[in-house]
Short mmCIF file of C-alpha atoms and ligand atoms in Angstrom, two decimals:
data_model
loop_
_atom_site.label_atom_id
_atom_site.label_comp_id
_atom_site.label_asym_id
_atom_site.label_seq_id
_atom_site.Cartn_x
_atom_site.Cartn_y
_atom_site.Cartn_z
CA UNK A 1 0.00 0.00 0.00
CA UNK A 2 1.22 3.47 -0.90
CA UNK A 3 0.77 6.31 1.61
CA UNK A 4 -1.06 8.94 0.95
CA UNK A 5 2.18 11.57 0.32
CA UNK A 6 3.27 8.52 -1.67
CA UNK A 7 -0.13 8.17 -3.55
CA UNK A 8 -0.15 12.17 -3.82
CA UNK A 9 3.29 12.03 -5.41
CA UNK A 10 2.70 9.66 -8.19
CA UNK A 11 0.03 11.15 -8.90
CA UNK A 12 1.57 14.79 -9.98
CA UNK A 13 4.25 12.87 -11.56
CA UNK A 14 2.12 11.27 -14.12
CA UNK A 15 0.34 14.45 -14.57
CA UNK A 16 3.61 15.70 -15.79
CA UNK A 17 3.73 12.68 -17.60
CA UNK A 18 0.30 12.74 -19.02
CA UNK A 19 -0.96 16.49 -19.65
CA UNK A 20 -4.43 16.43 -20.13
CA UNK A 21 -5.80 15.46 -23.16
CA UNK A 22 -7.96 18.67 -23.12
CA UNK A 23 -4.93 20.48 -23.75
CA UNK A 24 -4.48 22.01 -27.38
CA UNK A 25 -1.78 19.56 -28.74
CA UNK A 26 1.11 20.90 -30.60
CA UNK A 27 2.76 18.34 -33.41
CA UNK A 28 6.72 19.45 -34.08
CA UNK A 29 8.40 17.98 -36.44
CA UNK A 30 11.78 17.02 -35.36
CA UNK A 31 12.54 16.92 -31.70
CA UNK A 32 15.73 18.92 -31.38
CA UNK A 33 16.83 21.33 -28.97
CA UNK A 34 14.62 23.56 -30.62
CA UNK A 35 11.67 21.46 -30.56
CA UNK A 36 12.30 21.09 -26.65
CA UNK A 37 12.48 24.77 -25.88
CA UNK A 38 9.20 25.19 -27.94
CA UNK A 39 7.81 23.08 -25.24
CA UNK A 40 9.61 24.28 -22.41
CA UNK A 41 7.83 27.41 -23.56
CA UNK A 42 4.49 26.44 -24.85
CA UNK A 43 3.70 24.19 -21.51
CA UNK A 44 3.08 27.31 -19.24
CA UNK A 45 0.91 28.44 -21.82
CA UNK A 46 -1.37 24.87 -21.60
CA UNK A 47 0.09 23.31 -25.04
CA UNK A 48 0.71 19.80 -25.15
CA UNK A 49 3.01 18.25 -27.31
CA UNK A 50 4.36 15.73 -29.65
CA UNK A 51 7.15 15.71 -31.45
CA UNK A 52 8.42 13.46 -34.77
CA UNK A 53 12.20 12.28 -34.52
CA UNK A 54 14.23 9.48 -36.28
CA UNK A 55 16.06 9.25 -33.53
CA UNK A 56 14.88 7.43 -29.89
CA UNK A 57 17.44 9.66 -27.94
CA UNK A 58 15.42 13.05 -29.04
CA UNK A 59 15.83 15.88 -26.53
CA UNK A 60 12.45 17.12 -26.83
CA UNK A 61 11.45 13.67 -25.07
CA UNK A 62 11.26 14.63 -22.01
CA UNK A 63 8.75 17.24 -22.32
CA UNK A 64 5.91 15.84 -24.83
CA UNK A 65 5.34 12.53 -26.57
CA UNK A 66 7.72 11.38 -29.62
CA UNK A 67 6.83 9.07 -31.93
CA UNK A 68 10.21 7.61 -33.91
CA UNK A 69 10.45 8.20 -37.38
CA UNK A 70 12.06 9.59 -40.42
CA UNK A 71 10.25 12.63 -41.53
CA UNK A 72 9.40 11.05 -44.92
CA UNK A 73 7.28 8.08 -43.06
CA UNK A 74 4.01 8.93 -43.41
CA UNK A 75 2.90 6.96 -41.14
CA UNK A 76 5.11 7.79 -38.48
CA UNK A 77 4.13 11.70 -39.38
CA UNK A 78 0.25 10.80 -39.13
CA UNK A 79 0.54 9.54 -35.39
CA UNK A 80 2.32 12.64 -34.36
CA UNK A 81 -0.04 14.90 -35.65
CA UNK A 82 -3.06 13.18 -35.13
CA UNK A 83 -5.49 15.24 -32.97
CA UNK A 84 -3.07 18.60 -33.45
CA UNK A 85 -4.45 21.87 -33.22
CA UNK A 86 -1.43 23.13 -35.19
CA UNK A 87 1.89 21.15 -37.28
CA UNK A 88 5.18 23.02 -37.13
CA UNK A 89 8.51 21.96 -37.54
CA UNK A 90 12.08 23.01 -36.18
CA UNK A 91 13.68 21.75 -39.20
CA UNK A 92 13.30 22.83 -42.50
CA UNK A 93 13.95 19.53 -44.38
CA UNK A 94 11.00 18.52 -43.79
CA UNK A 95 10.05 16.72 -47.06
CA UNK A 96 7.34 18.55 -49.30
CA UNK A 97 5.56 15.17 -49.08
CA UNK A 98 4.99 14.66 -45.40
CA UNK A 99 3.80 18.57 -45.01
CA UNK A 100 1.26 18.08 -47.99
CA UNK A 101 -0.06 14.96 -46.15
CA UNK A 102 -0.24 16.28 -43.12
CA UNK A 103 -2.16 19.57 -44.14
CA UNK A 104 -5.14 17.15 -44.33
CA UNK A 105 -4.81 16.69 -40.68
CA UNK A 106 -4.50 20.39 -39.07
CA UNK A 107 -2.55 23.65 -40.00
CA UNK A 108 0.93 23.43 -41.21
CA UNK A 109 2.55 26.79 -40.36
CA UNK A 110 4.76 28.20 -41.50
CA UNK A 111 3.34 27.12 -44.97
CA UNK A 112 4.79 24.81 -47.56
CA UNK A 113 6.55 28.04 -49.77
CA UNK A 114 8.81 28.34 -47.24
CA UNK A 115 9.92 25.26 -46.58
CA UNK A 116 10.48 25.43 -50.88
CA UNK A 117 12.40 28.48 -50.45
CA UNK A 118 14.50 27.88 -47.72
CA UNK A 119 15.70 24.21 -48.76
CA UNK A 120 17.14 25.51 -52.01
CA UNK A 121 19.94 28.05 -51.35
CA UNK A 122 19.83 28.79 -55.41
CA UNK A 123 15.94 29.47 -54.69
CA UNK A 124 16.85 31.44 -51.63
CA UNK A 125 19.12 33.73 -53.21
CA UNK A 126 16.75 34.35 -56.03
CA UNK A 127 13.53 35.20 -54.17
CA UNK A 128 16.00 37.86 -51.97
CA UNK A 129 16.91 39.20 -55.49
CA UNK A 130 13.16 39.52 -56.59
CA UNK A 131 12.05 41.34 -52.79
CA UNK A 132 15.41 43.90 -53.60
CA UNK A 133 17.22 42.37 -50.88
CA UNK A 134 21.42 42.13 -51.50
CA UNK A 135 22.93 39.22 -51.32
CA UNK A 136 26.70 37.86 -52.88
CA UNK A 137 27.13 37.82 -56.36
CA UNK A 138 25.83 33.83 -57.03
CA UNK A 139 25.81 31.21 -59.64
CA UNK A 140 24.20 27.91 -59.83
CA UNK A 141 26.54 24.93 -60.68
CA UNK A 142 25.34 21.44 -61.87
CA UNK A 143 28.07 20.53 -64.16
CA UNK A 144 31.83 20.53 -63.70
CA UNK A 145 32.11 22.91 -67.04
CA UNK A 146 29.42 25.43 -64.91
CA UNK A 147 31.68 25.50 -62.20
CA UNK A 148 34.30 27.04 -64.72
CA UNK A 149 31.49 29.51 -66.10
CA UNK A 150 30.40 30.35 -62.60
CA UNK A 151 34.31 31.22 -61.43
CA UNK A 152 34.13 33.51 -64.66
CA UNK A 153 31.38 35.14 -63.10
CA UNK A 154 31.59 35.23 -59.77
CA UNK A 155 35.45 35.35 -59.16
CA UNK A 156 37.75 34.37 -56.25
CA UNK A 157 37.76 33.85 -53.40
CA UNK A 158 34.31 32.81 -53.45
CA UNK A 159 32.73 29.40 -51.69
CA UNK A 160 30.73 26.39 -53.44
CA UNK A 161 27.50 25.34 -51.02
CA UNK A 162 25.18 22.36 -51.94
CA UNK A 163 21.78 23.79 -52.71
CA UNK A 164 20.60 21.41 -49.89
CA UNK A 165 20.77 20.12 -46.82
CA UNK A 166 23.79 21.83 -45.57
CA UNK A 167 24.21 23.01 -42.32
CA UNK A 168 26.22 24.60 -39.57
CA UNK A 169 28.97 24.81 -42.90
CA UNK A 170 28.68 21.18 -43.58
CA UNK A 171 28.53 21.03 -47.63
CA UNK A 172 30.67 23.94 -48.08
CA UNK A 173 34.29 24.81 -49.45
CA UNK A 174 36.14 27.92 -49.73
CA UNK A 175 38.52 28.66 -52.92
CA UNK A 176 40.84 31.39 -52.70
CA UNK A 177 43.44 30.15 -55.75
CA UNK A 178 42.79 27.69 -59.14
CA UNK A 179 44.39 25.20 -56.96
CA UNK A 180 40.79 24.67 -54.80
CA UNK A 181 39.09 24.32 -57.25
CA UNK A 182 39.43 20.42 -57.91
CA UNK A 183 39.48 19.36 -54.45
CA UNK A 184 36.14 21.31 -53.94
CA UNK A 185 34.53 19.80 -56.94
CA UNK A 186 35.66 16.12 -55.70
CA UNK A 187 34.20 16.64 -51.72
CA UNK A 188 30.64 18.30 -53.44
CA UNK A 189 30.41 17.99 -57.04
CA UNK A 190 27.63 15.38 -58.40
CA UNK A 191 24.37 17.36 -56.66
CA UNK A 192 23.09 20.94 -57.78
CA UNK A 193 25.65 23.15 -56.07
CA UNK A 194 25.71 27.28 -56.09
CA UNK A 195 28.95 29.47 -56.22
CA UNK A 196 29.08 32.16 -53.89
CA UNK A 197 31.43 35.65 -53.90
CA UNK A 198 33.01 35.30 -50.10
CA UNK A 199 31.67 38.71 -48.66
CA UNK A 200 34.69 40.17 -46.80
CA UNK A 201 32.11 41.21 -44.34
CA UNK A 202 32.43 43.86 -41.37
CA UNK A 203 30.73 41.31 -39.58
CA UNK A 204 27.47 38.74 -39.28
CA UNK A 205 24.07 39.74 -38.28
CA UNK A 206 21.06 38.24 -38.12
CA UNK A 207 16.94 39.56 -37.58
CA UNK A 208 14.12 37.55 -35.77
CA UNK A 209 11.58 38.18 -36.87
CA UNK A 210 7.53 37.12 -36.23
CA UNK A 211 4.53 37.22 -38.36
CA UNK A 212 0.85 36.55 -36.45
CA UNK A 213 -1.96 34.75 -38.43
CA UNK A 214 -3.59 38.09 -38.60
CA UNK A 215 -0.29 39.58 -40.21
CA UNK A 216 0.68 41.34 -37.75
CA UNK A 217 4.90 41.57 -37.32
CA UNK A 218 6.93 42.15 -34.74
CA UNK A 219 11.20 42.24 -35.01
CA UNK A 220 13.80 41.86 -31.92
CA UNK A 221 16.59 44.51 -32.35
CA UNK A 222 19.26 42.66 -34.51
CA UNK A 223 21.94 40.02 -33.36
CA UNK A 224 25.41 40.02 -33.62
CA UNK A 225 26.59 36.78 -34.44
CA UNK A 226 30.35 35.46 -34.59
CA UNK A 227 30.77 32.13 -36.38
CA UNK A 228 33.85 29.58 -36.21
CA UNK A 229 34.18 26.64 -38.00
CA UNK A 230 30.80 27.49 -39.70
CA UNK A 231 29.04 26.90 -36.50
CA UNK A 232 27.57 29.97 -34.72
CA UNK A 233 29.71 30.73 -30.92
CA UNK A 234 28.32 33.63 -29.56
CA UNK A 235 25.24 36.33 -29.80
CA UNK A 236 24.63 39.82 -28.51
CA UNK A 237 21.78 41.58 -28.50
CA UNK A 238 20.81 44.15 -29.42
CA UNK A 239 24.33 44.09 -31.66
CA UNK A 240 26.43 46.68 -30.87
CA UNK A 241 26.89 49.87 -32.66
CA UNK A 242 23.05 49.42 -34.44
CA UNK A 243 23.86 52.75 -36.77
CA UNK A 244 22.96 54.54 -40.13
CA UNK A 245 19.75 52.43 -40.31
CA UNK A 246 21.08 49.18 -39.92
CA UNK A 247 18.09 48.08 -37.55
CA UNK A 248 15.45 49.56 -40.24
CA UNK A 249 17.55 47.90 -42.98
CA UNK A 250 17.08 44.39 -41.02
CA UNK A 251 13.41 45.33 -40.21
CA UNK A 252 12.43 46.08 -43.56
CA UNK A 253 14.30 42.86 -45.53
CA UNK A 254 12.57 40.63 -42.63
CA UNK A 255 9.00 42.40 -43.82
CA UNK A 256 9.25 42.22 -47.28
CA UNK A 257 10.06 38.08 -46.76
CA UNK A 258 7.14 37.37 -43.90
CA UNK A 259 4.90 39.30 -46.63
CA UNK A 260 6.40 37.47 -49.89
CA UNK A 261 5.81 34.10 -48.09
CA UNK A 262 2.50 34.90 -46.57
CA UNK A 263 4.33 33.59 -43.71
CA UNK A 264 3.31 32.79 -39.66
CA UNK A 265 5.80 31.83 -37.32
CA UNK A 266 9.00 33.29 -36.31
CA UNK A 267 11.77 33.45 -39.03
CA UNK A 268 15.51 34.45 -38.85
CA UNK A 269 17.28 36.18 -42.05
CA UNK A 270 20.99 35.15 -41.32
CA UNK A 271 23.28 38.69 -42.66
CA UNK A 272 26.69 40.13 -43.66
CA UNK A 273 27.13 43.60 -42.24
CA UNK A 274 29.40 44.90 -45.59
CA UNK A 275 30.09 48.51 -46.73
CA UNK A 276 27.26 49.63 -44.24
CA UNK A 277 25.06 47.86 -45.90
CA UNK A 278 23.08 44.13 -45.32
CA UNK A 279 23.55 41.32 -47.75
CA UNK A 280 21.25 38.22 -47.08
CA UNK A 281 22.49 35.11 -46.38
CA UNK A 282 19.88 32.45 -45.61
CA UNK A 283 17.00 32.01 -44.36
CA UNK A 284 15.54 30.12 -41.50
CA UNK A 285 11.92 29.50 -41.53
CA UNK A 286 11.82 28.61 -37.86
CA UNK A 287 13.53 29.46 -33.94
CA UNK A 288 17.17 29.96 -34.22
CA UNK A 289 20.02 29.40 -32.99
CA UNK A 290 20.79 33.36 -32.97
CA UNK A 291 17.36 34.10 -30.89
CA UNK A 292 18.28 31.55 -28.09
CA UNK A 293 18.46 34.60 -25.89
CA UNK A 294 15.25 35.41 -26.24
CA UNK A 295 14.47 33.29 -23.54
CA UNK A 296 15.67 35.52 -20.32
CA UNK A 297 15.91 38.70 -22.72
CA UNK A 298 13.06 39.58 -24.42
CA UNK A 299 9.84 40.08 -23.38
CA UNK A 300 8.64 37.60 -24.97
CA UNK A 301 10.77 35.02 -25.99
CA UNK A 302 11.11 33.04 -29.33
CA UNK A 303 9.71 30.27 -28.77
CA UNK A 304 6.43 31.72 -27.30
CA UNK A 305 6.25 33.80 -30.12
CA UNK A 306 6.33 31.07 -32.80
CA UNK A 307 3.64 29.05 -30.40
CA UNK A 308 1.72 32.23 -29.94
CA UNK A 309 1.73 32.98 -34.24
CA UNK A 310 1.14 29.40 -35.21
CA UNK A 311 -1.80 29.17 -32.76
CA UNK A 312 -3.44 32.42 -34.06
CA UNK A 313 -2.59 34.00 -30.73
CA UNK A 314 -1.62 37.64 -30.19
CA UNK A 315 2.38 38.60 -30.63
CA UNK A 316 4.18 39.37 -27.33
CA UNK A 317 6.17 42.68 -26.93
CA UNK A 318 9.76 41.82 -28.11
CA UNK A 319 11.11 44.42 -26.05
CA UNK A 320 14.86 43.90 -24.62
CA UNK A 321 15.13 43.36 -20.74
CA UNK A 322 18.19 45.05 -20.49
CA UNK A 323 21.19 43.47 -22.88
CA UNK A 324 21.81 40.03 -23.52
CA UNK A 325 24.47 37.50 -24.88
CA UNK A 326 24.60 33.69 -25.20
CA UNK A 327 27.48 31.69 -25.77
CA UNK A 328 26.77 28.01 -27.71
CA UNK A 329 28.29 24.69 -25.52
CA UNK A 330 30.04 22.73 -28.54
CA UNK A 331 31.21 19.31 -27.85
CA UNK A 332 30.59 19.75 -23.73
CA UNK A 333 28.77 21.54 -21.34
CA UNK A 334 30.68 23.80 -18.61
CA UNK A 335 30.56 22.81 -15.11
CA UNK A 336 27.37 23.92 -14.20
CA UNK A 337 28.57 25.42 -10.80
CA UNK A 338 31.06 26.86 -12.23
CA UNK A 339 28.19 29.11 -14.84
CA UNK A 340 25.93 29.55 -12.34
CA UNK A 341 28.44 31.23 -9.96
CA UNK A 342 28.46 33.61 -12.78
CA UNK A 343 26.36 36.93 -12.02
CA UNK A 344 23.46 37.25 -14.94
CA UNK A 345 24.32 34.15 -16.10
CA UNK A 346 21.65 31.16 -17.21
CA UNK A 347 22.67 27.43 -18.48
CA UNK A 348 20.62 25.78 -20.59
CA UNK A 349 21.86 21.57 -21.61
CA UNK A 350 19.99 19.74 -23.96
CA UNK A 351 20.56 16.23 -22.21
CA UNK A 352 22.21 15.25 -25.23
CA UNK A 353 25.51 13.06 -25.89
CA UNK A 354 28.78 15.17 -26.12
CA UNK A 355 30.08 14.75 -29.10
CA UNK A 356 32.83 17.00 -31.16
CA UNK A 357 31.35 19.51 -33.08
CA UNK A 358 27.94 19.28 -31.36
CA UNK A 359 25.59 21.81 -29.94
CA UNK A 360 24.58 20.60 -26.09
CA UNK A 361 23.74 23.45 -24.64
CA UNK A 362 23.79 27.18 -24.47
CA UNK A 363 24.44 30.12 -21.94
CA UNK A 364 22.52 32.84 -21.77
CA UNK A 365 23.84 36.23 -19.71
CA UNK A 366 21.51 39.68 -19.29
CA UNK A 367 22.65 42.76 -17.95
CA UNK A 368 21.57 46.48 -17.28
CA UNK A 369 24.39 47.94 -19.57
CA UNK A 370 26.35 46.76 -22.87
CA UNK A 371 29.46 46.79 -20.62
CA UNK A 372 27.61 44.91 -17.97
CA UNK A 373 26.48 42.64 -20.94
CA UNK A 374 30.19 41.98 -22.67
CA UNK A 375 31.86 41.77 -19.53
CA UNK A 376 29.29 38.84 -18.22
CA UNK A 377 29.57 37.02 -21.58
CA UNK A 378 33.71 37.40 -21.52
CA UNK A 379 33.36 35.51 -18.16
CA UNK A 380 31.00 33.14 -19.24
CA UNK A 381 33.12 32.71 -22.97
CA UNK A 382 35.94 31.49 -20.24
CA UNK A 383 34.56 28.51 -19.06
CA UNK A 384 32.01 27.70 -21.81
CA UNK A 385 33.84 28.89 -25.10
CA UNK A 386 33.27 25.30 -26.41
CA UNK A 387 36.05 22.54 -27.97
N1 ATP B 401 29.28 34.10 -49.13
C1 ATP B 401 29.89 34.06 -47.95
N2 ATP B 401 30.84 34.98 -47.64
C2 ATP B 401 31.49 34.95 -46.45
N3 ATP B 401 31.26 34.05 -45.49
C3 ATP B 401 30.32 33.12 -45.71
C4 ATP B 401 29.59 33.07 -46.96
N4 ATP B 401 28.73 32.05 -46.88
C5 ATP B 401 28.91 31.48 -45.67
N5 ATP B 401 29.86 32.10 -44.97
C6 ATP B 401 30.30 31.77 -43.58
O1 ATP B 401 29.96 30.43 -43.28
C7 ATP B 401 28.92 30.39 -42.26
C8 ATP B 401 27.95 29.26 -42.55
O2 ATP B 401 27.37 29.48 -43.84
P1 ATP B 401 25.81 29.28 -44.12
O3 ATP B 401 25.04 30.08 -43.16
O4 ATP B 401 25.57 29.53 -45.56
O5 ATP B 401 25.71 27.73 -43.89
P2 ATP B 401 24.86 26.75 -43.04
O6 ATP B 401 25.60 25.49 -43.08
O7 ATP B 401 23.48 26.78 -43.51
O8 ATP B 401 24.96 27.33 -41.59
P3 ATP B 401 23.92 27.30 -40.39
O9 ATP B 401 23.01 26.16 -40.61
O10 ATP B 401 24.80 27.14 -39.20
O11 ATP B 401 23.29 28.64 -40.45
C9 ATP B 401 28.30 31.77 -42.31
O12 ATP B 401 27.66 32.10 -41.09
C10 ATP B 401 29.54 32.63 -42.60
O13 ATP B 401 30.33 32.76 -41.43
MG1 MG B 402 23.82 29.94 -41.73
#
């Protein structure tokens, strides 16, 4: 026999467990870090959750139901959105297929023409061309004799991308001299590829950006991103030194693509910061990496904003609380302790496997003042700068 505190106890836990089935269920597909701090946002808020993975070790586990799967099972796809309010995804390979199918069953947002867009770099670069957005002189490459026609064009040093599927610089190679070009053609050649110029930019940015069902947008003040290895290290927000329009600039190319797309969710438009002006990069139709700290420095944070949008619900403020920075966790986490000691300063791990090169966490640091801010995020870059 249980006692009662014993009875009492089990019973909260498999309320946790178990939210009500009353509960507007969310479907994401994938079940990421991003699809966990969807939920670690949306369960305040009385959203339920279930997320699509291929893989059994998932983060977002622990806080909704996963059902295993490749995102191209249909099957698999079905049972996680069955009896969904809404279908959203924190990856955008999501196969045309599966969000077709499951458009029968309840929303998908954002819609199916971003998902086109932002899976094709080539189609990327050419819908930022058509909105009068910048980007890096480009050519598309299929053939070994276009990659000789697209130097032509383009010039060195410039840097050959897959079209898709790459990410955090995975499918990429630099040529600065005639003697890369072979050795890029034999790592990527054989699927549609695109030339880029390499911007010799002043730096990266990047704008969040949210668009309601009701088409209402709100923007964060732009993030200052620094990049190594292709993988993105550290954020600050607002970025520093926000001058000669650069935050209207960001504001109005993030606009022009929530409008093009027709789109509802939150979306990121990664940029270079070159010759005072912003060149487009890529887009994300989804959270980012870049808006991580959101969470503790905004108003209202990312991923209550996408929840908020794809549910039809009124846009939070996306006022700053003070300044903010976040530093990624690559390969390890920090010693807890040894963050948390740290004034202003909030860990997040994934509960995932450390593993070179992967993201397991993040830290997040606020503070009243940019100095405050840098100064917090130095400390914090000390003992969590990554491997
Ligand atoms: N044309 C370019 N000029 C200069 N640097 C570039 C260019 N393209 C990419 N880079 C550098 O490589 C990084 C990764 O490139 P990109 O964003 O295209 O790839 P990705 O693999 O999709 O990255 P992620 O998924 O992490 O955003 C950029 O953030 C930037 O630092
Ligand atoms: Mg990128």
């Amino acid at each position: 026999m249980l006692g009662d505190d014993a009875v009492a106890r089990q019973m909260i836990a498999s309320t946790l467990v178990q939210p009500s089935p009353d509960r507007p269920l969310v479907a994401v597909l994938g079940g990421g870090q991003l699809g966990r701090m969807l939920a670690e946002a949306g369960i305040p808020l009385g959203l339920r959750f279930h997320f699509l993975d291929p893989s059994a070790d998932a983060t977002a586990r622990a806080l909704g139901e996963l059902t295993i799967g490749a995102l191209d099972d249909l099957a698999a796809a079905e049972t996680a959105a069955r009896g969904a309010e809404v279908i959203t995804y924190e990856w955008e390979g999501v196969p045309a297929a599966t969000a077709q199918a499951l458009a029968a069953i309840a929303p998908v947002r954002p819609g199916p023409r971003a998902l086109d867009v932002s899976q094709d770099r080539l189609a990327e670069k050419e819908m930022f061309g058509r909105l009068g957005v910048g980007v890096a002189a480009f050519a598309a490459v299929d053939e070994r004799a276009d990659l000789m026609r697209a130097l032509d064009a383009v010039g060195l040093p410039s840097i050959l991308k897959t079209r898709r599927g790459g990410y955090d610089g995975k499918g990429q190679r630099v040529l600065r001299g005639d003697g890369d070009v072979d050795a890029a053609w034999d790592a990527l050649g054989g699927v549609p590829l695109v030339l880029e110029a390499l911007v010799p930019f002043r730096r990266e940015l990047s704008v969040l950006a949210a668009r309601g069902l009701d088409g209402t947008t709100r923007c964060w003040p732009l993030v200052e991103n620094t990049h190594a290895d292709g993988i993105l290290r550290v954020s600050r927000a607002p970025a520093p030194a926000l001058t000669g329009g650069l935050q209207a600039g960001g504001e109005e190319i993030a606009r022009r693509v929530l409008e093009h797309l027709a789109y509802v969710g939150v979306l990121a438009v990664e940029l270079f910061e070159h010759d005072s002006a912003l060149l487009a990069n890529e887009l994300a139709p989804r959270v980012h990496n870049s808006g991580h700290w959101t969470i503790e420095g905004s108003e209202t944070s990312q991923f209550e904003q996408h929840l908020r949008a794809v549910l039809g619900w009124p846009l939070g403020s996306t006022a700053m609380r003070g300044f903010a920075g976040m530093a990624n966790c690559i390969g390890a986490l920090p010693e807890p302790d040894a963050v948390l000691a740290l004034e202003g300063a909030h860990l997040h791990d994934y509960e995932k496997a450390p593993r070179p090169g992967r993201k397991v966490g993040h830290v997040t640091v606020t503070g009243p003042t940019e100095p405050d801010r840098d100064h917090r995020l130095a400390a914090v870059l000390e003992i969590a700068g990554g491997s």
